Amino acid sequence: MLSQTSETRVSWRLVALVGAGFALVAALFASWTARNAGIDDVYITYVYARSFALGHGLTWPGSTALGTSSPFLAVLLGGLSALTGFEVPGLGNAISWLAIAAASTGLFALGRAEGWPWAGFAAGALWLGAGPSHNLLGNEYLPAIAAVIWAFHERARSRLAAAGALLALAVLFRAETGLAAPILAFLELRRADFAASFRRIARIAAVSIVVAGLWLGTLYKLTGHVVPRTFAAKQAQAESALGLWSGNSGWTRALAAPDVVFPESRHSWWWPLALAACVAIVAGRRGLRPASALALIAWGAGHVALVIGIGVPFYPWYAAPLRFAQLLLPTLALAATGVLPEKLRRAWMLACGAALTAVLIAAWPDLHWMRTSPGDARRLAYQRVAELADRYPPGTRIAAWEVGFLGWQSHRPVVDLLGLVSDGASLEAVRRADLRQNLNRLKSDLLMTTLGSANLWTATTGDPRRFLADYRLDQLMLTPGPAVAVYRRVGWEARGEAAIDLLASVAQSYPQAELKWHRAANIGLLSLVLAGGEEARIHLPAGRRRVLSAQLTSTPRRGRLRVRIEAGSVVRDSVQILDASGWTRFDTVVPATEPGATLTFTCLRGKSCQIGQPFLGHPYEPVQKGPKRRRAEGRRPKSDGKTWRP
């Protein structure tokens, strides 16, 4: 027989072997996702990490607010970037996959320590290969979950100091994961000797307090704060009259949607496995006691209750511990083999193994997406905005609702209208849904708006006429991905595609004209609304040839719009058929104009016509290329009649 030391050595060799296998798979996945991992919020932390690596401390450019929910991760990434020279996003992706592999290995090790090794291995394989962890790449929850798992393992092995340090590490990454500490303490209280259990709990708690205290002291020295602004900003969002985050009701709707928190429909094998796990848990009364696994499942559910209780709105990553618990639960069906009769044991193992294999096979579409997807579509859209902002003078301030990708890619200061990273923003204005106040407070020179939310748009712009008195359209980006509009402050020279915002002319000349935000096919634009038979005449400024651009639609059915351009003796008249299901792009060349030239829109049929964001582009600059004179790049063709349907 092997001695206890030899058995321990063999056990750790097996854990190391399994861990190496998980690590190799994670390394492959990391190479697939190296260039496209991370969502917008992750990049907020990356901006803080880059500032730290450059020696600017935990700061957002142009602000002193601590607007990341994981300053510890920002310091870790920034320090590693300064030491190695690697870019922060690449390091964030690598740490995420390392954390996933560590968590998977920890589940197997924990299962071996408590007598459910096969269930632990299956849970680790699911966490490594299924979607819930892949959607969190770059997020601080991944290393926090790994730290919690290993804390439970160290407690099971009676290494109490290590368990306390790991619990503190989880809290450093994400504060609310500290809920695992009282759950772990409850496991200790289940021991027969209460006094001994209390001493063990005290030792774990003491180490946790020391480690966490050292970090809080360091954080205060770095920033002068120990609680990030994130917490108050998220609470303001939940309480906001905007109604986008909806507090507890938002969580209720999210938890009821299978594709938000629970697996997608193709993972239907999860449900019979979960039922089998419940059978295994009931069987625990006859000798099966996967105590730590059940405690981790309780932690996942309790974490959601805690986040709801502190008034934070729903975001998918807040459900990360629940998603982890959701994958752990069905694997416990394998743990029932220890209490089943010999005749049923093999059949039960084969059935559970087949079901878990089916789940992993069903996860293949997730892996295919991970390998081929270009990542979050907002990344490229916001990169174009950052490139546009680079045409403006240094110090130009860009305001936005989402600032992660934009803040990372922009060389100009980015300010947050929702107050997450900008200390000058009023959270009370967020609660009142008065983002126009923050737009003014933050002295924004450019405004980037995504064109999908009427609530955010109207809260930021307020009355369209007053908005057009202060801002002009600079660029309209309706390319695939999120539609985006960029506005510049009045008095700034146009650097984008739109040289003259014609809606501003309408607002100044026709106070009776109806201007409103209208959405078609999930794209909302500031529009001139004409009833059937109504017309609007706009006086065009004198100038060289330009391109007239507009987006057209009608309600509630197809309509017809006449566009007439009169410039001296030149008259151009065209009729556009409007499609109520989306925006139809209209482009035409406006000839060189003298004073007195006019542009007339006439709604011929239909309840109403919407002319979205009409503008004149920059004058043509002729360029000599060879024997023929060709127009400069940027000339746009006549209307191609394309309709935008994202």
XYZ file of C-alpha atoms in Angstrom:
646
model
C 0.000 0.000 0.000
C 1.067 3.571 -0.625
C 1.907 5.804 2.303
C -0.135 8.964 2.839
C 2.730 11.061 1.449
C 2.939 8.881 -1.670
C -0.830 9.047 -2.180
C -0.714 12.823 -1.914
C 2.122 12.926 -4.435
C 0.212 10.711 -6.877
C -2.921 12.792 -6.380
C -1.108 16.045 -7.139
C 0.563 14.497 -10.193
C -2.883 13.606 -11.528
C -4.219 17.097 -10.800
C -1.152 18.587 -12.493
C -1.666 16.345 -15.532
C -5.323 17.351 -15.849
C -4.381 20.983 -15.287
C -1.776 20.793 -18.060
C -4.425 19.437 -20.423
C -6.843 22.225 -19.537
C -4.032 24.771 -19.925
C -3.147 23.528 -23.428
C -6.751 23.822 -24.565
C -6.978 27.281 -22.965
C -3.784 28.324 -24.774
C -5.347 27.304 -28.092
C -8.504 29.265 -27.310
C -6.399 32.248 -26.220
C -4.684 32.306 -29.614
C -8.099 32.318 -31.324
C -9.352 35.255 -29.297
C -6.149 37.289 -28.977
C -7.310 40.054 -31.333
C -11.027 40.288 -30.734
C -11.752 39.459 -27.086
C -13.425 41.893 -24.733
C -16.526 44.048 -24.690
C -16.785 47.810 -24.241
C -16.849 47.780 -20.422
C -13.695 45.648 -20.258
C -11.804 48.346 -22.118
C -12.593 50.872 -19.402
C -10.366 48.831 -17.095
C -7.806 48.550 -19.903
C -7.594 52.354 -20.195
C -6.861 52.605 -16.464
C -4.271 49.831 -16.815
C -2.555 51.654 -19.675
C -2.448 54.868 -17.669
C -0.889 52.966 -14.768
C 1.689 51.368 -17.083
C 2.639 54.817 -18.418
C 3.186 56.143 -14.914
C 0.019 58.254 -14.708
C -1.536 56.239 -11.892
C -5.072 54.872 -11.920
C -6.536 57.733 -13.918
C -8.806 58.241 -16.874
C -7.394 60.819 -19.331
C -8.857 64.174 -18.362
C -10.430 62.923 -15.120
C -9.408 61.883 -11.620
C -12.420 59.579 -11.065
C -11.740 55.932 -10.259
C -14.223 54.473 -12.728
C -13.203 50.824 -12.928
C -14.910 48.176 -10.823
C -11.622 46.271 -10.551
C -8.706 48.620 -9.825
C -6.680 45.572 -8.731
C -6.974 44.057 -12.225
C -6.003 47.426 -13.714
C -2.878 47.567 -11.539
C -2.023 43.936 -12.367
C -2.395 44.461 -16.110
C -0.629 47.823 -16.038
C 2.273 46.432 -14.040
C 2.665 43.437 -16.349
C 2.488 45.696 -19.398
C 5.199 47.975 -17.994
C 7.415 44.979 -17.189
C 6.933 42.974 -20.387
C 6.079 45.578 -23.001
C 2.994 43.636 -24.106
C -0.257 45.460 -24.878
C -2.845 45.465 -22.104
C -5.671 43.778 -24.114
C -3.429 40.833 -24.984
C -2.451 40.435 -21.351
C -6.103 40.688 -20.312
C -7.043 37.913 -22.710
C -4.182 35.714 -21.489
C -5.101 36.231 -17.821
C -8.722 35.366 -18.582
C -7.852 32.044 -20.196
C -5.335 31.292 -17.453
C -8.107 31.917 -14.916
C -10.526 29.659 -16.811
C -7.964 26.839 -16.910
C -7.165 27.373 -13.217
C -10.855 27.242 -12.308
C -11.369 24.059 -14.333
C -8.366 22.428 -12.676
C -9.562 23.607 -9.272
C -12.931 21.919 -9.782
C -11.201 18.615 -10.514
C -8.898 19.001 -7.506
C -11.834 19.919 -5.269
C -13.772 16.905 -6.510
C -10.863 14.602 -5.691
C -10.570 16.109 -2.226
C -14.251 15.480 -1.460
C -14.895 12.253 -3.340
C -16.545 13.446 -6.573
C -13.595 13.548 -9.026
C -15.557 12.654 -12.171
C -18.112 15.348 -11.450
C -15.271 17.815 -10.859
C -13.600 16.884 -14.132
C -16.876 17.225 -16.047
C -17.583 20.611 -14.457
C -14.088 21.809 -15.378
C -14.490 20.644 -18.969
C -17.830 22.460 -19.279
C -16.431 25.691 -17.811
C -13.513 25.519 -20.239
C -15.493 24.621 -23.343
C -18.937 26.214 -22.983
C -20.068 29.768 -23.719
C -20.633 31.297 -20.254
C -16.922 31.727 -19.595
C -16.048 32.797 -23.157
C -18.430 35.737 -22.952
C -16.473 37.130 -19.993
C -13.014 37.397 -21.557
C -11.163 40.330 -20.046
C -13.635 40.604 -17.176
C -12.488 40.474 -13.539
C -15.061 37.818 -12.638
C -13.006 35.059 -14.281
C -9.967 35.290 -11.944
C -12.325 35.950 -9.005
C -14.220 32.695 -9.671
C -10.945 30.775 -9.966
C -9.766 32.200 -6.633
C -13.030 31.201 -4.915
C -12.805 27.615 -6.215
C -9.245 27.198 -4.982
C -10.157 28.768 -1.643
C -12.752 26.036 -1.142
C -10.188 23.430 -2.154
C -7.613 24.724 0.311
C -10.211 24.686 3.094
C -11.068 21.083 2.231
C -7.357 20.249 2.547
C -7.146 22.196 5.854
C -4.712 24.758 4.435
C -6.495 27.611 6.136
C -4.025 30.436 5.545
C -4.040 29.734 1.819
C -7.847 29.607 1.829
C -7.987 33.025 3.500
C -5.496 34.544 1.052
C -7.444 33.194 -1.927
C -10.726 34.557 -0.602
C -9.066 37.945 -0.250
C -7.707 37.646 -3.805
C -11.240 37.052 -5.104
C -12.420 40.196 -3.283
C -9.518 42.171 -4.754
C -10.642 41.259 -8.253
C -14.355 41.777 -7.585
C -15.619 43.005 -4.219
C -19.023 41.298 -4.120
C -17.505 37.850 -4.655
C -16.625 38.137 -0.973
C -20.060 36.583 -0.353
C -18.184 33.278 -0.703
C -16.545 33.926 2.709
C -19.670 33.455 4.912
C -20.696 30.436 2.812
C -17.276 28.877 3.368
C -17.570 29.683 7.084
C -20.906 27.871 7.173
C -19.172 24.739 5.870
C -16.764 24.956 8.776
C -19.607 25.304 11.286
C -20.965 21.959 10.174
C -18.155 20.283 12.059
C -18.994 18.575 15.357
C -16.438 20.546 17.378
C -17.771 24.113 17.375
C -14.760 25.574 19.197
C -12.327 24.058 16.703
C -14.475 25.242 13.813
C -14.519 28.758 15.215
C -10.728 28.796 15.496
C -10.393 27.643 11.885
C -12.817 30.320 10.702
C -10.937 32.976 12.676
C -7.657 31.957 11.057
C -9.141 32.141 7.557
C -10.746 35.504 8.336
C -7.557 36.944 9.816
C -5.501 36.159 6.741
C -8.245 37.534 4.461
C -8.478 40.767 6.424
C -4.708 41.296 6.387
C -4.404 40.722 2.618
C -7.447 42.846 1.784
C -6.301 45.575 4.175
C -2.888 45.782 2.520
C -4.534 46.248 -0.860
C -6.993 48.876 0.389
C -4.125 50.844 1.882
C -2.261 50.663 -1.429
C -5.361 51.693 -3.378
C -5.967 54.679 -1.111
C -2.382 55.778 -1.566
C -2.709 55.485 -5.355
C -6.077 57.195 -5.808
C -7.274 58.684 -2.518
C -10.327 56.387 -2.732
C -11.162 52.841 -1.704
C -14.630 52.645 -3.322
C -14.654 53.191 -7.117
C -17.114 55.669 -8.603
C -18.518 52.698 -10.513
C -20.764 51.642 -7.639
C -22.551 54.996 -7.310
C -22.793 55.383 -11.096
C -24.435 51.973 -11.507
C -26.897 52.743 -8.741
C -27.763 56.020 -10.479
C -28.423 54.089 -13.680
C -30.744 51.683 -11.866
C -32.671 54.621 -10.383
C -32.651 56.656 -13.595
C -35.859 57.917 -15.158
C -34.410 56.758 -18.479
C -35.903 53.331 -17.732
C -33.184 51.465 -19.647
C -31.740 49.476 -16.755
C -34.957 49.084 -14.739
C -33.405 47.985 -11.437
C -34.930 44.800 -10.042
C -37.471 44.455 -12.838
C -34.573 44.362 -15.321
C -33.075 41.462 -13.381
C -36.435 39.677 -13.310
C -36.768 39.861 -17.087
C -33.143 38.842 -17.590
C -33.309 35.810 -15.318
C -36.486 34.678 -17.068
C -34.749 34.705 -20.471
C -32.911 31.413 -21.128
C -30.479 32.972 -23.596
C -29.356 35.626 -21.079
C -28.325 33.594 -18.044
C -29.015 29.954 -18.817
C -27.754 27.950 -21.807
C -29.212 28.464 -25.228
C -31.801 26.063 -26.602
C -29.186 23.885 -28.299
C -27.915 23.001 -24.810
C -31.186 21.215 -24.041
C -29.268 18.306 -22.471
C -28.516 20.620 -19.558
C -32.041 20.240 -18.160
C -32.156 16.424 -17.740
C -28.663 16.608 -16.284
C -29.805 19.203 -13.771
C -32.707 16.930 -12.821
C -30.296 14.041 -12.366
C -28.149 16.309 -10.179
C -31.147 16.984 -7.965
C -31.556 13.216 -7.605
C -27.890 13.034 -6.646
C -28.328 15.754 -4.045
C -31.298 13.932 -2.506
C -29.218 10.771 -2.508
C -26.689 12.666 -0.438
C -28.757 11.873 2.611
C -27.607 8.298 2.179
C -23.927 9.083 2.048
C -23.284 11.483 -0.854
C -22.010 14.836 0.397
C -20.390 17.073 -2.265
C -20.492 19.864 0.328
C -18.236 22.379 -1.437
C -19.998 21.900 -4.760
C -23.368 22.622 -3.187
C -21.862 25.622 -1.401
C -20.533 26.986 -4.712
C -23.956 26.561 -6.289
C -25.484 28.455 -3.351
C -22.831 31.138 -3.802
C -23.815 31.608 -7.462
C -27.487 32.084 -6.591
C -26.695 34.226 -3.547
C -24.434 36.495 -5.575
C -27.326 37.470 -7.843
C -29.498 38.171 -4.794
C -26.719 40.346 -3.330
C -26.263 42.393 -6.510
C -30.017 42.944 -6.786
C -30.149 43.881 -3.116
C -27.534 46.630 -3.397
C -29.460 48.220 -6.271
C -27.204 47.495 -9.238
C -28.925 47.199 -12.653
C -28.683 44.083 -14.761
C -25.612 43.558 -16.885
C -24.835 40.017 -18.135
C -21.447 39.790 -16.417
C -23.015 40.322 -12.985
C -24.590 36.874 -13.431
C -21.156 35.253 -13.913
C -21.164 33.277 -10.614
C -24.690 32.084 -11.384
C -23.618 30.973 -14.846
C -20.745 29.106 -13.232
C -23.080 27.457 -10.710
C -25.470 26.585 -13.516
C -22.718 24.549 -15.229
C -21.581 22.960 -11.988
C -25.029 21.703 -10.983
C -25.637 19.097 -13.735
C -22.209 17.534 -13.347
C -23.116 16.484 -9.804
C -25.278 13.788 -11.374
C -22.024 11.873 -11.806
C -21.399 12.061 -8.074
C -24.439 9.829 -7.418
C -22.482 6.784 -8.539
C -20.953 6.519 -5.069
C -24.298 5.693 -3.449
C -26.025 3.716 -6.204
C -26.250 -0.076 -6.196
C -23.556 -1.833 -8.168
C -26.022 -2.889 -10.889
C -27.112 0.671 -11.596
C -23.775 2.371 -11.198
C -22.331 1.626 -14.622
C -25.546 2.457 -16.495
C -25.847 5.735 -14.600
C -22.256 6.647 -15.455
C -22.762 5.860 -19.141
C -25.989 7.876 -19.326
C -24.470 10.909 -17.588
C -21.324 10.657 -19.675
C -23.343 10.569 -22.893
C -25.398 13.578 -21.797
C -22.325 15.614 -20.853
C -20.666 14.695 -24.144
C -23.775 15.919 -25.947
C -23.514 19.219 -24.083
C -19.880 19.637 -25.113
C -20.684 18.762 -28.736
C -23.510 21.288 -28.650
C -20.962 23.865 -27.524
C -19.140 23.569 -30.876
C -21.041 26.531 -32.396
C -19.679 28.613 -29.498
C -16.154 27.494 -30.325
C -16.667 28.171 -34.027
C -17.938 31.664 -33.219
C -14.969 32.242 -30.928
C -12.554 31.296 -33.713
C -14.164 33.216 -36.573
C -15.947 36.183 -34.999
C -14.394 39.644 -35.434
C -15.511 40.411 -31.886
C -17.723 43.181 -30.594
C -18.980 45.194 -33.596
C -18.727 48.409 -31.591
C -14.943 48.178 -31.653
C -14.635 49.030 -35.375
C -17.450 51.591 -35.317
C -15.905 53.493 -32.402
C -12.481 53.247 -33.975
C -13.797 55.242 -36.934
C -15.081 57.855 -34.490
C -11.657 58.021 -32.835
C -10.029 58.514 -36.243
C -12.476 61.329 -36.982
C -11.680 62.995 -33.649
C -7.971 62.890 -34.504
C -8.671 65.446 -37.247
C -9.614 67.956 -34.565
C -7.105 69.895 -32.433
C -5.515 68.238 -29.384
C -7.644 68.629 -26.301
C -10.921 68.223 -28.195
C -13.336 66.493 -25.810
C -15.615 63.708 -27.071
C -18.773 62.877 -25.118
C -20.374 59.435 -25.343
C -22.603 56.958 -23.503
C -20.163 54.070 -23.997
C -16.542 55.003 -23.440
C -14.522 51.772 -23.278
C -13.516 51.173 -26.902
C -13.560 54.888 -27.667
C -11.391 55.729 -24.659
C -8.867 53.062 -25.603
C -8.611 54.050 -29.277
C -8.914 57.833 -29.048
C -6.020 60.268 -28.745
C -8.473 62.934 -27.587
C -10.070 63.071 -24.101
C -13.298 61.059 -23.825
C -15.961 62.082 -21.303
C -18.763 59.865 -20.026
C -22.288 61.303 -20.012
C -23.397 58.534 -17.623
C -20.761 59.548 -15.086
C -18.825 56.310 -14.820
C -15.328 57.684 -15.452
C -15.871 61.464 -15.544
C -15.829 63.188 -12.156
C -17.416 66.310 -13.657
C -20.607 64.451 -14.593
C -23.597 64.747 -12.286
C -25.064 61.426 -11.137
C -28.175 63.307 -10.069
C -28.581 64.355 -13.712
C -28.364 60.672 -14.657
C -31.148 59.907 -12.186
C -33.295 62.687 -13.673
C -32.494 61.500 -17.222
C -31.052 64.953 -17.945
C -27.927 63.997 -19.848
C -27.979 67.348 -21.622
C -26.852 68.855 -18.313
C -23.830 66.543 -18.309
C -23.142 67.388 -21.953
C -22.856 71.037 -20.915
C -21.010 70.372 -17.636
C -18.341 68.317 -19.359
C -17.734 71.031 -21.996
C -17.999 68.540 -24.839
C -16.726 69.601 -28.255
C -17.880 66.437 -30.048
C -20.783 64.151 -29.237
C -20.928 60.510 -30.326
C -24.401 58.944 -30.265
C -25.413 55.425 -31.180
C -28.647 55.479 -33.148
C -30.759 52.856 -31.425
C -32.084 54.269 -28.158
C -34.698 57.019 -28.225
C -34.425 57.424 -24.443
C -30.685 58.090 -24.438
C -30.831 60.315 -27.498
C -33.639 62.541 -26.255
C -32.149 62.709 -22.746
C -28.886 63.965 -24.265
C -30.203 66.384 -26.868
C -33.440 67.598 -25.271
C -35.453 69.831 -27.587
C -34.129 69.337 -31.160
C -34.146 73.061 -31.948
C -32.154 73.942 -28.872
C -29.748 71.119 -29.631
C -29.251 72.309 -33.216
C -28.516 75.784 -31.887
C -25.433 74.343 -30.172
C -24.373 71.335 -32.272
C -24.176 70.363 -35.932
C -23.974 66.970 -37.593
C -20.367 66.113 -38.439
C -20.472 62.460 -39.527
C -23.202 59.866 -40.071
C -22.008 56.241 -40.029
C -24.668 53.746 -41.094
C -22.264 51.008 -42.122
C -22.794 47.442 -40.804
C -22.461 47.358 -37.051
C -23.914 49.898 -34.660
C -25.102 53.026 -36.466
C -23.350 56.122 -35.115
C -23.719 59.887 -35.508
C -21.083 62.424 -34.473
C -21.959 66.067 -33.793
C -19.598 69.024 -33.444
C -20.128 72.171 -31.421
C -21.295 75.241 -33.352
C -18.366 77.355 -34.469
C -16.040 74.416 -35.073
C -14.856 73.844 -38.626
C -16.331 70.668 -40.102
C -13.811 67.825 -40.277
C -16.328 65.071 -40.988
C -18.420 64.321 -44.049
C -21.196 66.826 -43.235
C -20.105 70.388 -44.016
C -23.564 71.985 -43.673
C -26.282 70.538 -41.448
C -29.504 71.373 -43.296
C -31.714 70.541 -40.309
C -30.112 73.445 -38.482
C -31.209 75.701 -41.354
C -34.756 74.334 -41.052
C -34.745 74.901 -37.286
C -33.696 78.537 -37.750
C -35.917 79.402 -40.725
C -39.108 77.398 -40.084
C -40.165 77.409 -36.435
C -43.399 75.665 -37.464
C -41.574 72.699 -39.035
C -41.734 69.442 -37.070
C -38.330 68.110 -36.017
C -38.167 64.853 -34.095
C -36.185 61.686 -33.539
C -37.620 58.887 -35.675
C -36.581 55.239 -35.713
C -36.855 52.863 -38.654
C -35.290 49.393 -38.760
C -33.618 49.995 -35.365
C -31.853 53.145 -36.569
C -33.096 56.452 -35.190
C -32.303 59.784 -36.819
C -33.140 63.396 -36.151
C -35.646 64.094 -38.905
C -37.762 66.685 -40.641
C -41.333 65.377 -40.690
C -43.679 66.366 -43.535
C -47.351 65.483 -43.697
C -48.913 64.441 -46.997
C -48.972 67.446 -49.347
C -46.648 69.499 -47.128
C -43.397 70.971 -48.400
C -40.276 72.504 -46.865
C -38.025 74.947 -48.741
C -34.426 75.395 -47.657
C -32.197 78.229 -48.922
C -28.829 76.849 -49.943
C -25.631 78.798 -49.329
C -23.599 79.899 -52.300
C -20.706 77.625 -53.131
C -19.158 75.068 -55.440
C -20.578 71.678 -56.339
C -21.467 69.546 -53.350
C -23.198 66.288 -52.548
C -26.606 66.402 -50.880
C -27.226 63.402 -48.620
C -30.286 62.374 -46.642
C -31.962 59.280 -45.238
C -35.620 58.892 -46.208
C -38.545 56.886 -44.878
C -42.288 57.214 -44.367
C -45.066 56.086 -42.047
C -47.125 54.031 -41.933
C -46.791 52.833 -45.532
C -44.806 53.502 -48.686
C -44.739 57.144 -49.696
C -43.339 59.454 -52.356
C -41.083 62.442 -51.818
C -40.212 65.057 -54.445
C -36.750 66.615 -54.167
C -36.315 69.806 -56.216
C -33.102 71.808 -56.519
C -33.215 75.265 -58.148
C -29.907 77.001 -58.725
C -30.291 79.848 -61.196
C -31.217 78.337 -64.543
C -30.454 74.813 -63.344
C -33.458 72.865 -62.037
C -33.200 69.261 -60.870
C -36.345 67.424 -59.959
C -36.637 63.805 -58.777
C -39.227 61.674 -57.012
C -38.127 59.132 -54.403
C -40.163 56.095 -53.376
C -39.995 55.717 -49.599
C -39.884 52.368 -47.858
C -41.514 52.426 -44.432
C -39.503 49.386 -43.282
C -36.170 51.213 -43.182
C -34.138 54.239 -44.195
C -33.457 54.736 -47.905
C -30.248 56.594 -48.651
C -30.560 59.512 -51.045
C -27.497 61.161 -52.607
C -27.406 63.686 -55.419
C -24.993 66.306 -56.699
C -25.929 69.937 -56.065
C -24.493 72.184 -58.801
C -22.514 75.298 -58.024
C -24.945 77.736 -56.447
C -25.346 81.483 -56.302
C -27.308 83.303 -53.573
C -30.991 82.430 -53.882
C -30.612 78.708 -54.661
C -33.230 76.541 -52.960
C -33.854 72.926 -52.029
C -37.485 71.855 -51.722
C -38.841 68.639 -50.178
C -42.505 67.831 -50.951
C -44.321 64.846 -49.429
C -46.601 63.567 -52.215
C -48.273 60.516 -50.716
C -48.503 58.714 -47.425
C -49.361 59.815 -43.931
C -45.937 61.428 -43.462
C -42.432 61.561 -44.879
C -39.290 61.647 -42.725
C -36.112 63.263 -44.056
C -33.383 62.076 -41.721
C -30.251 64.157 -41.129
C -30.026 65.952 -44.515
C -26.654 67.622 -45.066
C -24.369 69.042 -47.711
C -20.893 67.610 -48.041
C -17.670 69.458 -48.703
C -17.086 71.101 -52.105
C -15.476 69.024 -54.810
C -11.770 69.638 -55.233
C -10.719 68.797 -58.811
C -7.536 66.734 -59.038
C -5.439 66.330 -62.200
C -4.687 62.635 -62.853
C -3.131 62.021 -66.247
C -4.703 63.544 -69.333
C -8.166 63.687 -67.764
C -9.397 65.698 -64.814
C -11.003 63.478 -62.197
C -12.861 64.474 -59.144
C -11.310 64.084 -55.702
C -11.915 61.048 -53.607
C -15.096 61.245 -51.644
C -17.390 61.958 -54.604
C -20.557 60.028 -54.026
C -22.748 58.570 -56.789
C -26.330 59.478 -57.420
C -28.878 57.801 -55.210
C -28.580 54.030 -55.296
C -31.881 53.553 -53.479
C -30.391 51.263 -50.863
C -32.455 50.735 -47.758
C -30.705 50.194 -44.430
C -32.064 47.214 -42.552
C -29.551 46.182 -39.861
